[in-house]
Structure formats: structure tokens, C-alpha cells
Short mmCIF file of C-alpha atoms in Angstrom, two decimals:
data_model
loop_
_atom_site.label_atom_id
_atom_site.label_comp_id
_atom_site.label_asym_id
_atom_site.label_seq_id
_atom_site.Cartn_x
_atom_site.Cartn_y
_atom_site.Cartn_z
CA UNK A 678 104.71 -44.27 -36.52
CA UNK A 679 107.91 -41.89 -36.49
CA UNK A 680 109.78 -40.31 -39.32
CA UNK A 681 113.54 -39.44 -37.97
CA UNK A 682 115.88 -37.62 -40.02
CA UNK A 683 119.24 -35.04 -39.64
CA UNK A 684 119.66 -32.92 -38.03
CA UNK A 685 118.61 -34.19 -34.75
CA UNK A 686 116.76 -36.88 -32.28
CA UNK A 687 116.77 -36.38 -28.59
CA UNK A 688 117.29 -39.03 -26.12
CA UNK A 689 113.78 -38.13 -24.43
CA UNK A 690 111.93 -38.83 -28.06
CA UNK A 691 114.72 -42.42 -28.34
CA UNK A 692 113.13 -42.88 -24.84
CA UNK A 693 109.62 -42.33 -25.99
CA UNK A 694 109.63 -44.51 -29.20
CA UNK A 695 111.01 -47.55 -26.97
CA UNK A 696 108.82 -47.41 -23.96
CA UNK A 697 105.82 -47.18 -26.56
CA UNK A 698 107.19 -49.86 -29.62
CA UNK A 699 106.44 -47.35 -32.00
CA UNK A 700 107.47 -48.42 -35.61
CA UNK A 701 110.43 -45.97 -36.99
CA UNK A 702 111.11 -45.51 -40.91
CA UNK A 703 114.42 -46.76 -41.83
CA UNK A 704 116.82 -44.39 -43.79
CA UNK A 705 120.48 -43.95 -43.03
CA UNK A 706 119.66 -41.76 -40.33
CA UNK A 707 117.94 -44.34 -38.35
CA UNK A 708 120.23 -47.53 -39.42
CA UNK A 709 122.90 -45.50 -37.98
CA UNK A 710 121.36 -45.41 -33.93
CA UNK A 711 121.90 -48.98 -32.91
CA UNK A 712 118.99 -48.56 -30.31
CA UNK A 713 115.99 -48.73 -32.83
CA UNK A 714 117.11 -51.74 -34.94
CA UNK A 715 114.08 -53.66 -33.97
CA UNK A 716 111.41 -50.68 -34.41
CA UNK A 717 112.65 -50.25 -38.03
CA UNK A 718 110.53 -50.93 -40.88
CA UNK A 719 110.88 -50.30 -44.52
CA UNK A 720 109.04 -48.18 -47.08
CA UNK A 721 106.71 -50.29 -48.15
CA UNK A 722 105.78 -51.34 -44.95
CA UNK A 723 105.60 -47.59 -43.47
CA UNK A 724 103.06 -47.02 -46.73
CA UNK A 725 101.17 -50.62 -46.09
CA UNK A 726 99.81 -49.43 -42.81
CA UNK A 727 98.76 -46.30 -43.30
CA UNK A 728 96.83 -47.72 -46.60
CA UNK A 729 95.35 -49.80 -44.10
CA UNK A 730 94.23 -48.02 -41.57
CA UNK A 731 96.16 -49.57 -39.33
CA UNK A 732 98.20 -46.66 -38.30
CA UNK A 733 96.01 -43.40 -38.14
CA UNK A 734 98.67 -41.27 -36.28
CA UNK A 735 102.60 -40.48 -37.58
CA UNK A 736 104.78 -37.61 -36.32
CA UNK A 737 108.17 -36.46 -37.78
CA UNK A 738 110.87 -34.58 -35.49
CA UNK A 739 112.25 -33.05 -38.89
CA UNK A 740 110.97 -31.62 -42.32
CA UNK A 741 114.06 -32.93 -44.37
CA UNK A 742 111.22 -35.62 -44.07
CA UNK A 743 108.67 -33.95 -46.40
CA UNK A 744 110.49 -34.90 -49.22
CA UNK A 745 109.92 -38.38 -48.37
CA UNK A 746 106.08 -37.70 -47.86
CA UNK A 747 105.05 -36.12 -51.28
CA UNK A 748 107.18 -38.98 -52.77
CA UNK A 749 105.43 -41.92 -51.13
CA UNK A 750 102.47 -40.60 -49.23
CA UNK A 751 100.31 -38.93 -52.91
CA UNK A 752 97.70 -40.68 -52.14
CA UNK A 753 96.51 -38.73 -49.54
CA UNK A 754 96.17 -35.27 -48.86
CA UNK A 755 98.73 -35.59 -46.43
CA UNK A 756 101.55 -33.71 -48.95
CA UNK A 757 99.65 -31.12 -50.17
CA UNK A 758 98.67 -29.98 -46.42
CA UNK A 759 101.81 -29.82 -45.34
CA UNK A 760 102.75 -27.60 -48.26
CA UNK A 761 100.27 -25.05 -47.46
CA UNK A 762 102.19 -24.71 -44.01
CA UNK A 763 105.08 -24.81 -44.97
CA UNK A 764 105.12 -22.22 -47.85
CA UNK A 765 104.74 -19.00 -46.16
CA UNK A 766 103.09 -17.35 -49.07
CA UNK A 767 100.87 -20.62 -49.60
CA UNK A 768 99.99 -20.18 -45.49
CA UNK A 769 99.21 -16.41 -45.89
CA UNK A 770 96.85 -17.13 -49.32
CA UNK A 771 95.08 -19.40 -46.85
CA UNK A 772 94.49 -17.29 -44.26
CA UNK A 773 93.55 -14.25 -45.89
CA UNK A 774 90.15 -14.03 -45.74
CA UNK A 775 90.10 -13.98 -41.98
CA UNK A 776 93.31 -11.44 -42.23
CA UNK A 777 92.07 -9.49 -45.64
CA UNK A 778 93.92 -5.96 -44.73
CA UNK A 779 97.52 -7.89 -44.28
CA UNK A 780 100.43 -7.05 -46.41
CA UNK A 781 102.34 -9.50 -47.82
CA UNK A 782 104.41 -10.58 -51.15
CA UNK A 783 106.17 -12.81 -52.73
CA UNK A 784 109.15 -12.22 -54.59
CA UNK A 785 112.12 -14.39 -56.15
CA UNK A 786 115.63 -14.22 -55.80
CA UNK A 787 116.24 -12.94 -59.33
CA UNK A 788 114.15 -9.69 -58.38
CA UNK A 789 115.66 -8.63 -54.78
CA UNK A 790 118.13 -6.06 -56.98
CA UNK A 791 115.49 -4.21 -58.65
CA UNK A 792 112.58 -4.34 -56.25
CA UNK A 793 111.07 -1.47 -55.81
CA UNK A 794 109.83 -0.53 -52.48
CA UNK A 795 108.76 2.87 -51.89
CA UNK A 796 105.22 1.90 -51.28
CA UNK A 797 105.60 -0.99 -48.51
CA UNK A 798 105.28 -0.39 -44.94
CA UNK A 799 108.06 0.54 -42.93
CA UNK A 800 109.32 -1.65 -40.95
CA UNK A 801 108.66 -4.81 -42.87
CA UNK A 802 110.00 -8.18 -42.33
CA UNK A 803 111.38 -10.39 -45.20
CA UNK A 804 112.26 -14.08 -45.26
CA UNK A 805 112.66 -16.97 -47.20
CA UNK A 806 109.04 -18.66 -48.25
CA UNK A 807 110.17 -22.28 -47.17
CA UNK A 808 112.96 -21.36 -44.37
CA UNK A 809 113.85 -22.67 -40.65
CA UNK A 810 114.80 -21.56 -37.44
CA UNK A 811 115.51 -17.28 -38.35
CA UNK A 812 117.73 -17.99 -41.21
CA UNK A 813 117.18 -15.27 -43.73
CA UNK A 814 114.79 -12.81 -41.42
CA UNK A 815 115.38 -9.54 -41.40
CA UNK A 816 113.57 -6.44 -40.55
CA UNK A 817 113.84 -3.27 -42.66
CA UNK A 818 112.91 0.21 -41.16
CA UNK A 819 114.27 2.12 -44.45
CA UNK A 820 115.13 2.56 -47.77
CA UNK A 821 118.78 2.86 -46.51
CA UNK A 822 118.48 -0.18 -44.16
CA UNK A 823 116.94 -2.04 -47.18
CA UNK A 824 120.47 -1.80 -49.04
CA UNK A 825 122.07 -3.30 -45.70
CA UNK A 826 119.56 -5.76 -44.89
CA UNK A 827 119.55 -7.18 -48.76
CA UNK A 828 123.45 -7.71 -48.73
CA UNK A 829 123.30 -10.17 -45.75
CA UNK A 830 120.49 -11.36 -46.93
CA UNK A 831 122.24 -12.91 -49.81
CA UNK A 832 124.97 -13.77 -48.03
CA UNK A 833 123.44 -15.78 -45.45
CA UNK A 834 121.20 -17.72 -47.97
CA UNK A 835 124.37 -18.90 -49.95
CA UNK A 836 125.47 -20.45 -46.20
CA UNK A 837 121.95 -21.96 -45.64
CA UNK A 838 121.52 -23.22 -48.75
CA UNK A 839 124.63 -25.98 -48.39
CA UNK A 840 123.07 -27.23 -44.41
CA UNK A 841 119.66 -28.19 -45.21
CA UNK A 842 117.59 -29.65 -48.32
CA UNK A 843 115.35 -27.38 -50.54
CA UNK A 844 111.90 -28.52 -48.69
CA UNK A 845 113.62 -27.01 -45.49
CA UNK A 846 114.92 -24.13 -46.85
CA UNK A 847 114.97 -23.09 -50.03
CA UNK A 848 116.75 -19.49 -51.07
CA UNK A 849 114.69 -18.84 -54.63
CA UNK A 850 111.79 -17.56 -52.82
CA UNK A 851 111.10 -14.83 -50.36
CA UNK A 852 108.11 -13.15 -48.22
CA UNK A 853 108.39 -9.91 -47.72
CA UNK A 854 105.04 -8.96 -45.11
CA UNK A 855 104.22 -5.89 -42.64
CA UNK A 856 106.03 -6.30 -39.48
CA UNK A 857 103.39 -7.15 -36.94
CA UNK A 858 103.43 -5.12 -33.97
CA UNK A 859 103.18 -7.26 -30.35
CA UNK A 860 104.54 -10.06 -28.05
CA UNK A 861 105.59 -13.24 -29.80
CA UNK A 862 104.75 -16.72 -28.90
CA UNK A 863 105.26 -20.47 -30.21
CA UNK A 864 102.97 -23.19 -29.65
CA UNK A 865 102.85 -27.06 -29.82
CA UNK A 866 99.41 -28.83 -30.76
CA UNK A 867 97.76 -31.13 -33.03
CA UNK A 868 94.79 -31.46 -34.45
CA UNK A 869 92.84 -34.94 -33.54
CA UNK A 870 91.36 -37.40 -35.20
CA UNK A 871 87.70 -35.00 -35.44
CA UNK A 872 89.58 -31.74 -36.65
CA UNK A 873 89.38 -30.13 -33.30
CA UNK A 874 92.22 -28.47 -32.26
CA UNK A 875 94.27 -29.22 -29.10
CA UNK A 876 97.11 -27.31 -27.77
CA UNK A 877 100.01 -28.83 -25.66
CA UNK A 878 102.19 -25.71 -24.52
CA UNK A 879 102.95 -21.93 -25.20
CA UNK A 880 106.29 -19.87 -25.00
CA UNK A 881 106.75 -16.37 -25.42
CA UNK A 882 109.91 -14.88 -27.42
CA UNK A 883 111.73 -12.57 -25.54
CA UNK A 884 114.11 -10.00 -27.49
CA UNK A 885 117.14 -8.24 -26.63
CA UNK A 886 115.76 -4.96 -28.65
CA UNK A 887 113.08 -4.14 -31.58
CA UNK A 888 115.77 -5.41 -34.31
CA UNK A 889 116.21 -8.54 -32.63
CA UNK A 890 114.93 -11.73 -34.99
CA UNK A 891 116.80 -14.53 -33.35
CA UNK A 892 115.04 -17.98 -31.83
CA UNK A 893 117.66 -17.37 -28.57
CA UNK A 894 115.22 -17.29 -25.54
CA UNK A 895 111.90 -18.87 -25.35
CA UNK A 896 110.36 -19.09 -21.67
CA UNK A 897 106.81 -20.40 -20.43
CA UNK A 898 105.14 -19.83 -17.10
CA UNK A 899 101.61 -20.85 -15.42
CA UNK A 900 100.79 -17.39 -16.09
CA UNK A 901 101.66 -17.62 -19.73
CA UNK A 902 99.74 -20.94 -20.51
CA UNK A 903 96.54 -20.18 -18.35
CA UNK A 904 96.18 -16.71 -20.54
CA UNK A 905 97.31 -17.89 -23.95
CA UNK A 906 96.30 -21.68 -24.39
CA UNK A 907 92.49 -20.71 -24.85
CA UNK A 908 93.57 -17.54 -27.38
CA UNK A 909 95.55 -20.22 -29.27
CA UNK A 910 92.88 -23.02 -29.53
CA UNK A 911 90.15 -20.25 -30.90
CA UNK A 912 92.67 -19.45 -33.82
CA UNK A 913 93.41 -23.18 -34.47
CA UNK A 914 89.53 -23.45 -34.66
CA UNK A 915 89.03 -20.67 -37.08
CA UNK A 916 92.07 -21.47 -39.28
CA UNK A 917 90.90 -25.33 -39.25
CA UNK A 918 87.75 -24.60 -41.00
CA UNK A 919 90.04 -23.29 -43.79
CA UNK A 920 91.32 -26.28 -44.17
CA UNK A 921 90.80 -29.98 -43.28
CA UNK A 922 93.16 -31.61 -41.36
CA UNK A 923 93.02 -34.32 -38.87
CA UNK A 924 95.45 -36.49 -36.85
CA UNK A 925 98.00 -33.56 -37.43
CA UNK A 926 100.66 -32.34 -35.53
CA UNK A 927 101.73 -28.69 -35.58
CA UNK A 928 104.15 -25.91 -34.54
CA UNK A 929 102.59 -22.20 -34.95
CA UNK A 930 104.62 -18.91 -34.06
CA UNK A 931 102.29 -15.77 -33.34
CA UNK A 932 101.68 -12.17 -32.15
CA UNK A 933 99.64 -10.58 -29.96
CA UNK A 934 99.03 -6.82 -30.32
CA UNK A 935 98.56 -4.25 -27.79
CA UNK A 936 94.71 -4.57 -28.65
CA UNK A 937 94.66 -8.20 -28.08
CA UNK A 938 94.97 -9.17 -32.13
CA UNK A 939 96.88 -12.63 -32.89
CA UNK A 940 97.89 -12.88 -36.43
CA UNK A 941 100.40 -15.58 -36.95
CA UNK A 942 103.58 -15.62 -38.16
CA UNK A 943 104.14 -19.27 -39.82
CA UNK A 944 102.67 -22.69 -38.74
CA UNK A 945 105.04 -25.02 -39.19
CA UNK A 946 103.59 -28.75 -40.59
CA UNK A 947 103.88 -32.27 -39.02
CA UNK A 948 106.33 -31.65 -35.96
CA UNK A 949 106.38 -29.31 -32.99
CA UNK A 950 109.13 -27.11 -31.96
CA UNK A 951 112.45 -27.34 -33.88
CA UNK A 952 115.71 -29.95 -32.84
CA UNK A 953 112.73 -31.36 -30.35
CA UNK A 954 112.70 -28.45 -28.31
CA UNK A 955 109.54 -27.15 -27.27
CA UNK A 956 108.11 -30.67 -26.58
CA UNK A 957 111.20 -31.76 -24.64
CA UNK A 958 110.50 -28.65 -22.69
CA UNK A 959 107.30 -29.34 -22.14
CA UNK A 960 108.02 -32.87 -20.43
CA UNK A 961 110.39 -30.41 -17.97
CA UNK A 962 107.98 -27.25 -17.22
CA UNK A 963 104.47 -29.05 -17.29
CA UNK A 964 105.26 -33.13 -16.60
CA UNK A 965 103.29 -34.17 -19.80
CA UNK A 966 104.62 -36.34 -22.56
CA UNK A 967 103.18 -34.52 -25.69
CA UNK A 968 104.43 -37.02 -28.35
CA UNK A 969 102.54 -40.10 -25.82
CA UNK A 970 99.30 -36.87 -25.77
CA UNK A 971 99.46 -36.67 -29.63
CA UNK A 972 99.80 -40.23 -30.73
CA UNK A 973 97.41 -41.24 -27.95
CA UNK A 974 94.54 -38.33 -28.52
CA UNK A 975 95.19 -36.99 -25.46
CA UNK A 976 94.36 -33.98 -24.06
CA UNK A 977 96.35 -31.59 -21.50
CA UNK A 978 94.18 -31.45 -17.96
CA UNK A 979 95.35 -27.63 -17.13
CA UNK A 980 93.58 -27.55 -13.95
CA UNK A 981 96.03 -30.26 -12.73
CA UNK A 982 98.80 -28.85 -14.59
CA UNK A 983 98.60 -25.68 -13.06
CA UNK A 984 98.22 -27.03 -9.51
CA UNK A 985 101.30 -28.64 -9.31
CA UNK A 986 103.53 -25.59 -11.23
CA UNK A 987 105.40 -23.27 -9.38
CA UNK A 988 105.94 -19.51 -10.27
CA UNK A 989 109.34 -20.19 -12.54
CA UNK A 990 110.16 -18.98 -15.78
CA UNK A 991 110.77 -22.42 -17.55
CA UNK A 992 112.96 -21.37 -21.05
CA UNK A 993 114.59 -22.99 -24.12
CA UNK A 994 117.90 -20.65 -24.99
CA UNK A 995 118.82 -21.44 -28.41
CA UNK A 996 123.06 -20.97 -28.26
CA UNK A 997 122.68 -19.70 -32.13
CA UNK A 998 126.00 -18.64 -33.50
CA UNK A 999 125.97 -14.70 -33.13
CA UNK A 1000 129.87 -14.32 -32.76
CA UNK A 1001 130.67 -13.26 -36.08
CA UNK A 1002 132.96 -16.09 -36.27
CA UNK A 1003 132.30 -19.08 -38.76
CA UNK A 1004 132.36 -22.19 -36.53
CA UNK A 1005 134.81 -23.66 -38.69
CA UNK A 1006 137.49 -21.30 -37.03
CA UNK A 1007 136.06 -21.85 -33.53
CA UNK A 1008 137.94 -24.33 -31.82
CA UNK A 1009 135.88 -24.39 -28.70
CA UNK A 1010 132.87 -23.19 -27.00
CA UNK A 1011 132.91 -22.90 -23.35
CA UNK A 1012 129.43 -24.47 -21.87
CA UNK A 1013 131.44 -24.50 -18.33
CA UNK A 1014 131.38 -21.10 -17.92
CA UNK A 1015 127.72 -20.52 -19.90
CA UNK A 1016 126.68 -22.46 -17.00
CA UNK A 1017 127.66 -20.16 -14.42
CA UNK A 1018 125.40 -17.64 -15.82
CA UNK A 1019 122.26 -19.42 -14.82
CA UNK A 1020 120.49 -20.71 -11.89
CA UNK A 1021 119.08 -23.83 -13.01
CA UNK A 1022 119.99 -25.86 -16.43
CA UNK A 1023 117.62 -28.60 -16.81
CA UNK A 1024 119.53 -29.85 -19.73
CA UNK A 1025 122.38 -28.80 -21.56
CA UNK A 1026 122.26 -30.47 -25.53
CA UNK A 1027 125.60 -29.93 -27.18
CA UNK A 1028 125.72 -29.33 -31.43
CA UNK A 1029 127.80 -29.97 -33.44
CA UNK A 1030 128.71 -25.94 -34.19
CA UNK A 1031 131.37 -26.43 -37.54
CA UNK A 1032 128.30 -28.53 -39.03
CA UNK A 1033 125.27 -26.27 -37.73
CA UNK A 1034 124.94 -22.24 -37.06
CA UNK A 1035 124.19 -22.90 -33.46
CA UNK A 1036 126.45 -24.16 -30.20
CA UNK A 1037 123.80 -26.20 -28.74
CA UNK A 1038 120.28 -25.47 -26.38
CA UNK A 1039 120.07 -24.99 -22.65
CA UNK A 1040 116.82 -26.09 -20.89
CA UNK A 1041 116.87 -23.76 -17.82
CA UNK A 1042 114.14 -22.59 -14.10
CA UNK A 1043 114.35 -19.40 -13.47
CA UNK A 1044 113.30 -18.08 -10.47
CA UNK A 1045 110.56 -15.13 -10.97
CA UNK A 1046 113.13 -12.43 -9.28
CA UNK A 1047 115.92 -13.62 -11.24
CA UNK A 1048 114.77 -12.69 -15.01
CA UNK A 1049 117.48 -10.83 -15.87
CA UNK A 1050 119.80 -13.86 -16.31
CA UNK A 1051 117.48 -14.43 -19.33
CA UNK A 1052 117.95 -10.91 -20.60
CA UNK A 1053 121.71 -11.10 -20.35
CA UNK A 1054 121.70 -14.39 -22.63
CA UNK A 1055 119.72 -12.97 -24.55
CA UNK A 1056 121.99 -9.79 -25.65
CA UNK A 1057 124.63 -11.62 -25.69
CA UNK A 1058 126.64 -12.26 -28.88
CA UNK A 1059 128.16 -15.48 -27.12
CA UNK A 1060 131.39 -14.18 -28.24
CA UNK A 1061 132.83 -14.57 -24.78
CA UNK A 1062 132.56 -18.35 -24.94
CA UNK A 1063 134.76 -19.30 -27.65
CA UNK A 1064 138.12 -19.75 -28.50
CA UNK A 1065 139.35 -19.07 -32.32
CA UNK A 1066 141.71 -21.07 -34.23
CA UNK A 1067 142.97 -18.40 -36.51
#
């Protein structure tokens, strides 16, 4: 069954829930796309079948859903699971022991002023405990930078705090941890209906420089996925015996030091990538449904993936708003000439950018000799696309 909420369903996920008749939740999110009328079913319905048995496997494209899940869904251990992801400090107490020289703490809101922190490690990274996307991440190299960093800090929590609900994001609470040191990826898996881990795809972050946080440019390759999806599964394997969770999807974000070290970065509960990104993606770069793979148990057959993939970069750019400009006082955005600046879009998905910090995603091939096109986007402050009303 399928949990929908704001901000966000794709037409490939509408697609997938009407091929398979998979029941949908109603809320006024769903009511409101004419398309699933007859997959709708109510609360007590949703609840019915899973205290039956009679649904095993659920997957929600948003967390504005978890609020829905610890109210109805107590019963099982569903609620507090998806708590221990989703609370970065929660996620780091559970994975000390097989990380027991990482740095990490929590602090509130109500302390930032009067923190003292002459004895972390510079650079460090702090960010909201329950956050989305790179809202509220920001590096600090210095005592000095520190002062910066803290003032937009603030600032950008006040604007984050009026988009989404508190289990999304919530401002009061912050994780401030040593920056790790590496190449960052993202992953899509699940865990079955046995505990065992399978994963569904891998991206690396690129970054325009080292003080770069932004989600803008994700890419995958063959190479990527045939040297990261086993390095993945062994972590999923060693975090699952922490704890117990089955039937499960997930969305983890990692790095990989020079010496070959993961040590994640969050695990985000009971979706995959963000705005149905990474699994959309996936259907492009790889030919796989993973929402059919999850709900079905399936797993990925990379031998005959990999046979049939060519030597493209395949990349989700995130069109985050890094103009400067509140989108209120945009009065266009200019995904004409954007386009010029690739090769290949695979998909262009428009947002709403006076509602949402971000213009919308591009699913783009890249040829292997034309990276740079991704290196452009991804220093650019996408200034040169809009028009201002003031």
C-alpha cells in the first residue's frame, strides 16, 4: 500500500500505483488527483490490513507521512524505527558501537549563542537533527566562520520552518558531528521480508568546491554501481543487526574515505530518494522499476544490468534556489535556456519555486567526455536563469 503526501508525486510512481492496483491512503492530498479515486481507501481500512496480514509491504514517497504513522500505526514497531532514522542523533546513538571514535552532539536552539566550541574538530558540519534535503547544513572551518555560519543558520531555519511539518524538519534541534573526509554517495534499498538487505542503485555527490553542501548534482555510472553496491549491502548488513527491521524501505547518504572507510551520513526511513528522485532515476539509468522490486521482493540482477548499460554519466541536478533571490520576487525561471547547457535531459520536472526553495530537477546522459557540463551546473548559482520582479 502507498502513503502520498505534499510536496510531491511523480507521474512514473501515478503510473506505477495504476498498472499494479495498489491501495493509496486517502488525505486531501490524494482526493485532490482525480486519477486514484478508485485505489483510495480510508484509515481504518489502511490499519485493517496491515492488522491482518494482509498487506506485509507499504512505501511512502514523503515523511510529512510519519506523523500519520506514530498516530495510527503504535502497534507496531513500525514508528519507533522510523524515528531512529530519522533523528540524526537517535541514528548516530545507534550506530556507535560499530563507529565508537566519531564525534558528534546534540545541541538545542536555545544554546547555539553560547556554545562553546574551542574543543571540536575543525571543520565540523552542523544540521538540524530531523531536517531534509541540505536545509540548515553548514560546514565550519573556524571560530570566525562559526559566527558566519550560525547567523544563516538561524536565518534559514526561520524560512524552513513555515514549508514543511515538524517530523520533516524541525529547527529546535541540531547535530553538530566531525566533517567526514571522502566521496559522497546516496543509495536506494530496502530491507526484505528476512532482514537482509538489498540495494537498488548508488549515486555519487559531486561538489563545486570543499564548502559546497548542496543536493545539486547526483550522477551514477556502471562503474559506480559495480564498485559500490556490494560496499553498501555489507554496511546495511552490519547496521541491520543493530536493529530489526524487515519489509523496509530506505534512503542512506554516505562517505567513503581515501582508505576505503564508509561511515554514513543519515539514513533516511520508509522512502528512497527525495521528490521521487533517485528511484525515478533509476527506471532511466538501469531499466528497473524499484517501487514494483520493493513491493514485490525483488532483487536487482547486476550482471544483466550491467550488460545492457553504456558508459554515460546518468545524473539527477537538483535546480535548488542558490540566486540569492527569494522566489517570491522571481517572476520566471528560464528552463529553455538551462536546456541548452546539456546534452541529454531525460526529464525536466518543473516546481513550484515561490512555494519551494528549488526551480525544479533535470534527469540528464552525459556522455563520459562531456563531464564538465555537470561541473558547470554544478557552480552555478542559477542566477542567470531568472528574471526579478522588483
Amino acid at each position: 500500500m502507498i502513503i502520498l503526501d505534499k510536496p510531491y508525486v511523480s507521474d512514473y510512481l501515478l503510473k506505477t500505483i495504476l498498472s499494479e492496483k495498489l491501495p493509496v491512503l486517502r488525505n486531501s492530498f490524494t482526493e485532490s488527483l482525480p486519477e486514484l479515486a478508485a485505489h483510495l481507501i480510508v484509515d481504518s481500512e489502511f490499519v485493517e490490513r496491515i492488522k491482518t496480514g494482509s498487506t506485509m509491504r507499504f512505501y511512502s514517497t514523503t515523511e510529512n507521512a510519519i506523523g500519520w504513522i506514530a498516530e495510527h500505526l503504535a502497534f507496531l514497531d513500525l514508528p519507533q524505527q522510523i524515528d531512529v532514522f530519522k533523528d540524526k542523533v537517535k541514528f548516530r546513538e545507534l550506530i556507535q558501537s560499530i563507529y565508537p571514535d566519531f564525534f558528534y552532539q546534540k545541541v538545542t536552539i536555545d544554546e547555539l549563542d553560547e556554545l562553546d566550541i574551542s574543543s571540536f574538530p575543525f571543520p565540523f558540519i552542523i544540521k538540524p537533527s530531523v531536517g531534509f534535503f541540505s536545509m540548515g547544513v553548514y560546514r565550519v572551518d573556524s571560530m570566525s566562520d562559526w559566527k558566519r555560519k550560525k547567523v544563516k543558520l538561524l536565518k534559514e531555519i526561520q524560512d524552513a520552518g513555515s514549508i514543511y511539518p515538524k517530523e520533516v524538519f524541525n529547527g529546535t534541534s541540531f547535530i553538530i558531528e566531525e566533517f567526514i573526509e571522502g566521496d559522497e554517495y546516496a543509495f536506494d534499498a530496502y530491507f526484505n521480508e528476512s532482514g537482509n538487505p538489498v540495494v537498488l542503485n548508488a549515486y555519487k555527490h559531486f561538489f563545486a568546491d570543499e564548502d559546497d553542501v548542496s543536493d545539486r548534482v547526483y550522477f551514477t555510472s556502471k562503474q559506480i554501481l559495480a564498485e559500490k553496491i556490494p560496499v553498501f549491502t555489507d554496511f546495511l548488513q552490519k547496521m541491520g543487526k543493530l536493529i530489526s527491521v524487515k519489509n523496509f524501505p530506505i534512503h542512506v547518504e554516505v562517505r567513503i574515505s581515501e582508505d576505503q572507510q564508509l561511515i554514513p551520513i543519515e539514513a533516511n526511513p520508509f522512502r528512497f530518494g527525495g521528490w521521487c528522485t533517485t528511484a525515478d532515476m533509476t527506471q532511466q539509468a538501469l531499466g528497473f522499476n524499484p517501487y514494483h522490486y520493493y513491493l514485490k521482493s525483488i532483487k536487482p540482477d547486476w550482471n544483466e544490468i550491467f550488460s545492457k548499460m553504456n558508459d554515460s554519466f546518468y545524473s539527477i541536478v537538483v535546480l535548488n534556489n542558490s540566486t540569492g533571490v527569494d522566489g517570491k520576487n522571481i517572476e520566471s525561471f528560464d528552463y529553455e535556456s538551462l536546456n541548452q547547457h546539456f546534452t541529454r535531459i531525460l526529464e525536466l520536472r518543473k516546481v513550484d519555486f515561490k512555494a519551494y526553495p528549488v526551480f525544479g530537477f533535470l534527469f540528464t546522459e552525459t556522455p563520459s567526455d562531456s563531464f564538465a557540463e555537470l561541473e558547470n551546473i554544478a557552480k552555478s548559482s542559477l542566477k542567470e536563469f531568472i528574471k526579478n520582479l522588483i
